[in-house]
Short mmCIF file of N, CA and C in Angstrom, two decimals:
data_model
loop_
_atom_site.label_atom_id
_atom_site.label_comp_id
_atom_site.label_asym_id
_atom_site.label_seq_id
_atom_site.Cartn_x
_atom_site.Cartn_y
_atom_site.Cartn_z
N MET T 1 -77.48 -90.20 31.00
CA MET T 1 -76.10 -89.84 30.68
C MET T 1 -75.91 -89.86 29.17
N ASN T 2 -75.34 -88.81 28.64
CA ASN T 2 -75.06 -88.81 27.22
C ASN T 2 -73.75 -89.54 26.95
N ASP T 3 -73.66 -90.19 25.79
CA ASP T 3 -72.49 -90.98 25.45
C ASP T 3 -71.57 -90.22 24.51
N VAL T 4 -71.36 -88.94 24.76
CA VAL T 4 -70.50 -88.13 23.92
C VAL T 4 -69.05 -88.40 24.30
N LYS T 5 -68.25 -88.70 23.30
CA LYS T 5 -66.82 -88.90 23.51
C LYS T 5 -66.07 -87.76 22.83
N ILE T 6 -65.21 -87.12 23.57
CA ILE T 6 -64.43 -85.99 23.07
C ILE T 6 -63.05 -86.49 22.70
N THR T 7 -62.58 -86.12 21.52
CA THR T 7 -61.28 -86.61 21.07
C THR T 7 -60.36 -85.45 20.70
N ALA T 8 -59.08 -85.74 20.77
CA ALA T 8 -58.03 -84.84 20.28
C ALA T 8 -56.91 -85.73 19.77
N LYS T 9 -56.16 -85.22 18.81
CA LYS T 9 -55.09 -86.04 18.24
C LYS T 9 -53.88 -85.19 17.90
N TYR T 10 -52.74 -85.84 17.94
CA TYR T 10 -51.46 -85.23 17.59
C TYR T 10 -50.93 -86.10 16.45
N ILE T 11 -50.96 -85.57 15.25
CA ILE T 11 -50.56 -86.31 14.07
C ILE T 11 -49.08 -86.03 13.78
N ASN T 12 -48.36 -87.07 13.42
CA ASN T 12 -46.95 -86.99 13.06
C ASN T 12 -46.07 -86.40 14.17
N ALA T 13 -46.24 -86.92 15.38
CA ALA T 13 -45.38 -86.53 16.50
C ALA T 13 -44.03 -87.18 16.30
N ARG T 14 -42.95 -86.44 16.49
CA ARG T 14 -41.61 -86.97 16.24
C ARG T 14 -41.10 -87.75 17.45
N ILE T 15 -41.73 -88.87 17.72
CA ILE T 15 -41.34 -89.78 18.79
C ILE T 15 -41.82 -91.16 18.38
N SER T 16 -41.10 -92.19 18.78
CA SER T 16 -41.49 -93.54 18.37
C SER T 16 -42.72 -93.99 19.16
N PRO T 17 -43.59 -94.79 18.53
CA PRO T 17 -44.79 -95.28 19.23
C PRO T 17 -44.46 -96.14 20.44
N LYS T 18 -43.36 -96.86 20.39
CA LYS T 18 -42.97 -97.74 21.49
C LYS T 18 -42.68 -96.95 22.76
N LYS T 19 -42.00 -95.81 22.61
CA LYS T 19 -41.69 -94.97 23.77
C LYS T 19 -42.95 -94.27 24.29
N THR T 20 -43.84 -93.90 23.38
CA THR T 20 -45.06 -93.21 23.77
C THR T 20 -46.02 -94.13 24.50
N ALA T 21 -46.09 -95.38 24.10
CA ALA T 21 -47.03 -96.34 24.71
C ALA T 21 -46.77 -96.52 26.19
N ILE T 22 -45.52 -96.42 26.61
CA ILE T 22 -45.18 -96.56 28.03
C ILE T 22 -45.84 -95.45 28.85
N VAL T 23 -45.82 -94.24 28.34
CA VAL T 23 -46.42 -93.09 29.03
C VAL T 23 -47.95 -93.20 29.02
N LEU T 24 -48.51 -93.68 27.92
CA LEU T 24 -49.96 -93.78 27.83
C LEU T 24 -50.53 -94.75 28.86
N ASP T 25 -49.77 -95.80 29.17
CA ASP T 25 -50.23 -96.77 30.16
C ASP T 25 -50.35 -96.15 31.55
N LEU T 26 -49.62 -95.08 31.82
CA LEU T 26 -49.67 -94.43 33.13
C LEU T 26 -51.01 -93.72 33.37
N VAL T 27 -51.65 -93.21 32.31
CA VAL T 27 -52.83 -92.37 32.49
C VAL T 27 -54.13 -93.01 31.99
N ARG T 28 -54.06 -94.18 31.40
CA ARG T 28 -55.25 -94.82 30.84
C ARG T 28 -56.27 -95.11 31.95
N GLY T 29 -57.51 -94.61 31.79
CA GLY T 29 -58.58 -94.86 32.74
C GLY T 29 -58.62 -93.91 33.93
N LYS T 30 -57.67 -93.03 34.08
CA LYS T 30 -57.62 -92.11 35.21
C LYS T 30 -58.54 -90.91 34.98
N SER T 31 -58.85 -90.20 36.06
CA SER T 31 -59.61 -88.97 35.92
C SER T 31 -58.73 -87.92 35.24
N LEU T 32 -59.34 -86.90 34.69
CA LEU T 32 -58.61 -85.88 33.94
C LEU T 32 -57.58 -85.18 34.82
N GLU T 33 -57.96 -84.77 36.00
CA GLU T 33 -57.05 -84.06 36.88
C GLU T 33 -55.88 -84.94 37.31
N GLU T 34 -56.16 -86.20 37.62
CA GLU T 34 -55.09 -87.12 38.03
C GLU T 34 -54.12 -87.37 36.87
N ALA T 35 -54.66 -87.52 35.66
CA ALA T 35 -53.82 -87.74 34.48
C ALA T 35 -52.93 -86.53 34.22
N LYS T 36 -53.49 -85.32 34.37
CA LYS T 36 -52.68 -84.11 34.16
C LYS T 36 -51.57 -83.99 35.19
N LYS T 37 -51.83 -84.38 36.43
CA LYS T 37 -50.80 -84.34 37.46
C LYS T 37 -49.68 -85.33 37.15
N ILE T 38 -50.05 -86.53 36.73
CA ILE T 38 -49.05 -87.54 36.41
C ILE T 38 -48.15 -87.06 35.27
N LEU T 39 -48.77 -86.51 34.23
CA LEU T 39 -48.00 -86.08 33.06
C LEU T 39 -47.20 -84.81 33.33
N ALA T 40 -47.69 -83.96 34.23
CA ALA T 40 -46.97 -82.73 34.55
C ALA T 40 -45.62 -83.04 35.21
N PHE T 41 -45.56 -84.13 35.97
CA PHE T 41 -44.31 -84.49 36.65
C PHE T 41 -43.48 -85.49 35.86
N ASP T 42 -43.97 -85.93 34.72
CA ASP T 42 -43.21 -86.82 33.85
C ASP T 42 -42.33 -85.94 32.96
N ARG T 43 -41.02 -86.07 33.11
CA ARG T 43 -40.10 -85.17 32.41
C ARG T 43 -39.69 -85.68 31.04
N SER T 44 -40.27 -86.79 30.59
CA SER T 44 -39.87 -87.36 29.31
C SER T 44 -40.52 -86.60 28.15
N LYS T 45 -39.94 -86.77 26.97
CA LYS T 45 -40.47 -86.12 25.77
C LYS T 45 -41.89 -86.59 25.44
N PRO T 46 -42.18 -87.91 25.46
CA PRO T 46 -43.57 -88.30 25.18
C PRO T 46 -44.54 -87.81 26.25
N GLY T 47 -44.08 -87.64 27.49
CA GLY T 47 -44.95 -87.12 28.54
C GLY T 47 -45.44 -85.71 28.22
N LYS T 48 -44.53 -84.88 27.70
CA LYS T 48 -44.91 -83.51 27.34
C LYS T 48 -45.88 -83.50 26.16
N MET T 49 -45.64 -84.39 25.19
CA MET T 49 -46.52 -84.45 24.02
C MET T 49 -47.92 -84.93 24.39
N VAL T 50 -48.00 -85.95 25.24
CA VAL T 50 -49.30 -86.49 25.64
C VAL T 50 -50.05 -85.46 26.48
N LEU T 51 -49.35 -84.72 27.33
CA LEU T 51 -50.00 -83.67 28.12
C LEU T 51 -50.60 -82.61 27.22
N LYS T 52 -49.91 -82.27 26.16
CA LYS T 52 -50.40 -81.28 25.20
C LYS T 52 -51.71 -81.75 24.56
N VAL T 53 -51.77 -83.02 24.18
CA VAL T 53 -52.97 -83.57 23.56
C VAL T 53 -54.10 -83.66 24.57
N LEU T 54 -53.77 -84.03 25.81
CA LEU T 54 -54.78 -84.14 26.87
C LEU T 54 -55.41 -82.78 27.16
N LYS T 55 -54.59 -81.74 27.20
CA LYS T 55 -55.12 -80.39 27.42
C LYS T 55 -56.00 -79.94 26.26
N SER T 56 -55.66 -80.34 25.05
CA SER T 56 -56.47 -80.01 23.88
C SER T 56 -57.83 -80.71 23.96
N ALA T 57 -57.83 -81.97 24.37
CA ALA T 57 -59.09 -82.70 24.53
C ALA T 57 -59.94 -82.08 25.63
N GLU T 58 -59.31 -81.63 26.70
CA GLU T 58 -60.02 -80.97 27.79
C GLU T 58 -60.68 -79.68 27.29
N ALA T 59 -59.94 -78.89 26.50
CA ALA T 59 -60.50 -77.65 25.96
C ALA T 59 -61.67 -77.95 25.03
N ASN T 60 -61.57 -79.02 24.23
CA ASN T 60 -62.68 -79.40 23.36
C ASN T 60 -63.91 -79.76 24.17
N ALA T 61 -63.71 -80.48 25.27
CA ALA T 61 -64.84 -80.90 26.11
C ALA T 61 -65.51 -79.71 26.79
N LEU T 62 -64.70 -78.79 27.30
CA LEU T 62 -65.26 -77.66 28.06
C LEU T 62 -65.87 -76.61 27.14
N ASN T 63 -65.19 -76.27 26.05
CA ASN T 63 -65.64 -75.17 25.21
C ASN T 63 -66.68 -75.59 24.16
N ASN T 64 -66.49 -76.75 23.55
CA ASN T 64 -67.38 -77.15 22.47
C ASN T 64 -68.59 -77.94 22.95
N ASN T 65 -68.44 -78.71 24.02
CA ASN T 65 -69.52 -79.58 24.46
C ASN T 65 -70.07 -79.24 25.84
N LYS T 66 -69.55 -78.22 26.49
CA LYS T 66 -70.04 -77.74 27.79
C LYS T 66 -70.13 -78.87 28.82
N MET T 67 -69.09 -79.68 28.90
CA MET T 67 -69.05 -80.76 29.88
C MET T 67 -68.46 -80.24 31.18
N GLU T 68 -68.72 -80.96 32.28
CA GLU T 68 -68.19 -80.58 33.57
C GLU T 68 -66.78 -81.14 33.75
N LYS T 69 -65.87 -80.30 34.18
CA LYS T 69 -64.46 -80.66 34.26
C LYS T 69 -64.20 -81.77 35.27
N ASP T 70 -64.90 -81.76 36.40
CA ASP T 70 -64.62 -82.74 37.44
C ASP T 70 -65.17 -84.13 37.12
N LYS T 71 -66.00 -84.27 36.10
CA LYS T 71 -66.53 -85.58 35.72
C LYS T 71 -65.76 -86.24 34.58
N LEU T 72 -64.82 -85.52 33.98
CA LEU T 72 -64.10 -86.05 32.82
C LEU T 72 -63.04 -87.07 33.24
N PHE T 73 -62.86 -88.09 32.40
CA PHE T 73 -61.81 -89.08 32.61
C PHE T 73 -61.27 -89.52 31.26
N VAL T 74 -60.11 -90.15 31.27
CA VAL T 74 -59.46 -90.61 30.04
C VAL T 74 -60.14 -91.91 29.64
N ASN T 75 -61.03 -91.83 28.67
CA ASN T 75 -61.80 -92.99 28.24
C ASN T 75 -60.94 -93.94 27.40
N ARG T 76 -60.35 -93.42 26.35
CA ARG T 76 -59.44 -94.20 25.50
C ARG T 76 -58.24 -93.33 25.18
N ILE T 77 -57.08 -93.96 25.14
CA ILE T 77 -55.87 -93.26 24.76
C ILE T 77 -54.98 -94.28 24.06
N TRP T 78 -54.53 -93.95 22.86
CA TRP T 78 -53.73 -94.90 22.11
C TRP T 78 -52.79 -94.18 21.17
N VAL T 79 -51.82 -94.94 20.68
CA VAL T 79 -50.82 -94.41 19.76
C VAL T 79 -50.70 -95.38 18.59
N SER T 80 -50.47 -94.84 17.43
CA SER T 80 -50.23 -95.68 16.25
C SER T 80 -49.03 -95.12 15.50
N GLY T 81 -48.44 -95.96 14.71
CA GLY T 81 -47.27 -95.55 13.95
C GLY T 81 -47.65 -94.67 12.77
N ALA T 82 -46.80 -93.73 12.50
CA ALA T 82 -46.98 -92.83 11.36
C ALA T 82 -45.91 -93.18 10.32
N PRO T 83 -45.98 -92.61 9.14
CA PRO T 83 -44.92 -92.88 8.15
C PRO T 83 -43.54 -92.51 8.69
N MET T 84 -42.57 -93.36 8.40
CA MET T 84 -41.21 -93.16 8.88
C MET T 84 -40.38 -92.39 7.86
N GLN T 85 -39.41 -91.65 8.35
CA GLN T 85 -38.39 -91.09 7.48
C GLN T 85 -37.29 -92.13 7.36
N LYS T 86 -36.92 -92.46 6.16
CA LYS T 86 -35.90 -93.47 5.95
C LYS T 86 -34.63 -92.80 5.44
N ARG T 87 -33.52 -93.03 6.14
CA ARG T 87 -32.24 -92.47 5.79
C ARG T 87 -31.23 -93.60 5.73
N MET T 88 -30.09 -93.31 5.16
CA MET T 88 -29.03 -94.31 5.09
C MET T 88 -27.76 -93.76 5.74
N LYS T 89 -27.01 -94.68 6.34
CA LYS T 89 -25.75 -94.36 6.98
C LYS T 89 -24.69 -95.29 6.39
N ALA T 90 -23.51 -94.79 6.20
CA ALA T 90 -22.45 -95.61 5.64
C ALA T 90 -22.13 -96.75 6.60
N GLY T 91 -22.08 -97.95 6.05
CA GLY T 91 -21.80 -99.13 6.86
C GLY T 91 -20.46 -99.73 6.49
N ALA T 92 -20.19 -100.87 7.04
CA ALA T 92 -18.91 -101.54 6.80
C ALA T 92 -18.86 -102.10 5.38
N LYS T 93 -17.66 -102.15 4.81
CA LYS T 93 -17.41 -102.73 3.50
C LYS T 93 -18.24 -102.08 2.39
N GLY T 94 -18.47 -100.77 2.49
CA GLY T 94 -19.17 -100.05 1.43
C GLY T 94 -20.68 -100.23 1.42
N ARG T 95 -21.21 -100.86 2.43
CA ARG T 95 -22.67 -101.07 2.49
C ARG T 95 -23.35 -99.85 3.08
N ALA T 96 -24.68 -99.82 2.93
CA ALA T 96 -25.48 -98.76 3.52
C ALA T 96 -26.36 -99.37 4.60
N ASP T 97 -26.35 -98.78 5.79
CA ASP T 97 -27.18 -99.24 6.90
C ASP T 97 -28.36 -98.29 7.04
N PRO T 98 -29.57 -98.83 7.22
CA PRO T 98 -30.74 -97.96 7.30
C PRO T 98 -30.86 -97.25 8.64
N ILE T 99 -31.41 -96.05 8.60
CA ILE T 99 -31.80 -95.30 9.79
C ILE T 99 -33.28 -95.03 9.63
N LEU T 100 -34.09 -95.49 10.57
CA LEU T 100 -35.54 -95.28 10.53
C LEU T 100 -35.92 -94.26 11.59
N LYS T 101 -36.38 -93.11 11.16
CA LYS T 101 -36.82 -92.07 12.09
C LYS T 101 -38.33 -92.22 12.23
N ARG T 102 -38.74 -92.74 13.39
CA ARG T 102 -40.15 -93.11 13.59
C ARG T 102 -40.97 -91.93 14.07
N TYR T 103 -42.21 -91.90 13.61
CA TYR T 103 -43.18 -90.88 13.98
C TYR T 103 -44.41 -91.58 14.56
N SER T 104 -45.25 -90.82 15.27
CA SER T 104 -46.43 -91.38 15.92
C SER T 104 -47.65 -90.52 15.68
N HIS T 105 -48.81 -91.17 15.76
CA HIS T 105 -50.09 -90.47 15.87
C HIS T 105 -50.61 -90.77 17.27
N ILE T 106 -50.85 -89.71 18.07
CA ILE T 106 -51.32 -89.88 19.46
C ILE T 106 -52.79 -89.45 19.51
N TYR T 107 -53.65 -90.31 20.06
CA TYR T 107 -55.08 -90.04 20.14
C TYR T 107 -55.53 -90.10 21.60
N VAL T 108 -56.38 -89.15 22.00
CA VAL T 108 -56.94 -89.11 23.35
C VAL T 108 -58.45 -88.95 23.23
N SER T 109 -59.19 -89.78 23.94
CA SER T 109 -60.64 -89.70 23.96
C SER T 109 -61.10 -89.57 25.41
N LEU T 110 -61.84 -88.52 25.72
CA LEU T 110 -62.34 -88.29 27.07
C LEU T 110 -63.82 -88.66 27.15
N GLY T 111 -64.21 -89.16 28.30
CA GLY T 111 -65.62 -89.45 28.56
C GLY T 111 -66.05 -88.75 29.82
N GLU T 112 -67.35 -88.81 30.11
CA GLU T 112 -67.89 -88.16 31.30
C GLU T 112 -68.46 -89.24 32.22
N ARG T 113 -68.00 -89.26 33.45
CA ARG T 113 -68.51 -90.23 34.43
C ARG T 113 -69.86 -89.79 34.92
N ALA T 114 -70.70 -90.76 35.25
CA ALA T 114 -72.06 -90.46 35.72
C ALA T 114 -72.07 -89.93 37.14
N GLY T 115 -71.19 -90.46 38.00
CA GLY T 115 -71.19 -90.09 39.41
C GLY T 115 -70.59 -88.73 39.68
N LYS T 116 -70.33 -88.48 40.97
CA LYS T 116 -69.75 -87.25 41.54
C LYS T 116 -70.79 -86.21 41.69
#
């Protein structure tokens, strides 16, 4: 078995890492087809973004590395924080209250199972 890991990433996704991590836990370790089904029925914004990255990783595996589709599974999937946009909002007594617009980096790594 070759130990090739296929990756895809979504840099500067306009969603907070905390919200994205909840969706990633749903598909971690699942087969590719099962993960795509779960994300296809998830109507949340991070669900759509993660599905987009998963499909990109699948295309990388099939087209660039000639892997078999039915053996692929989600090997690693993680999110990290990206630089935030910092804004200010008028607060009480002439103060300024911060607004942090959070961004994420979403990473997907696929592996190939030996069986099947």
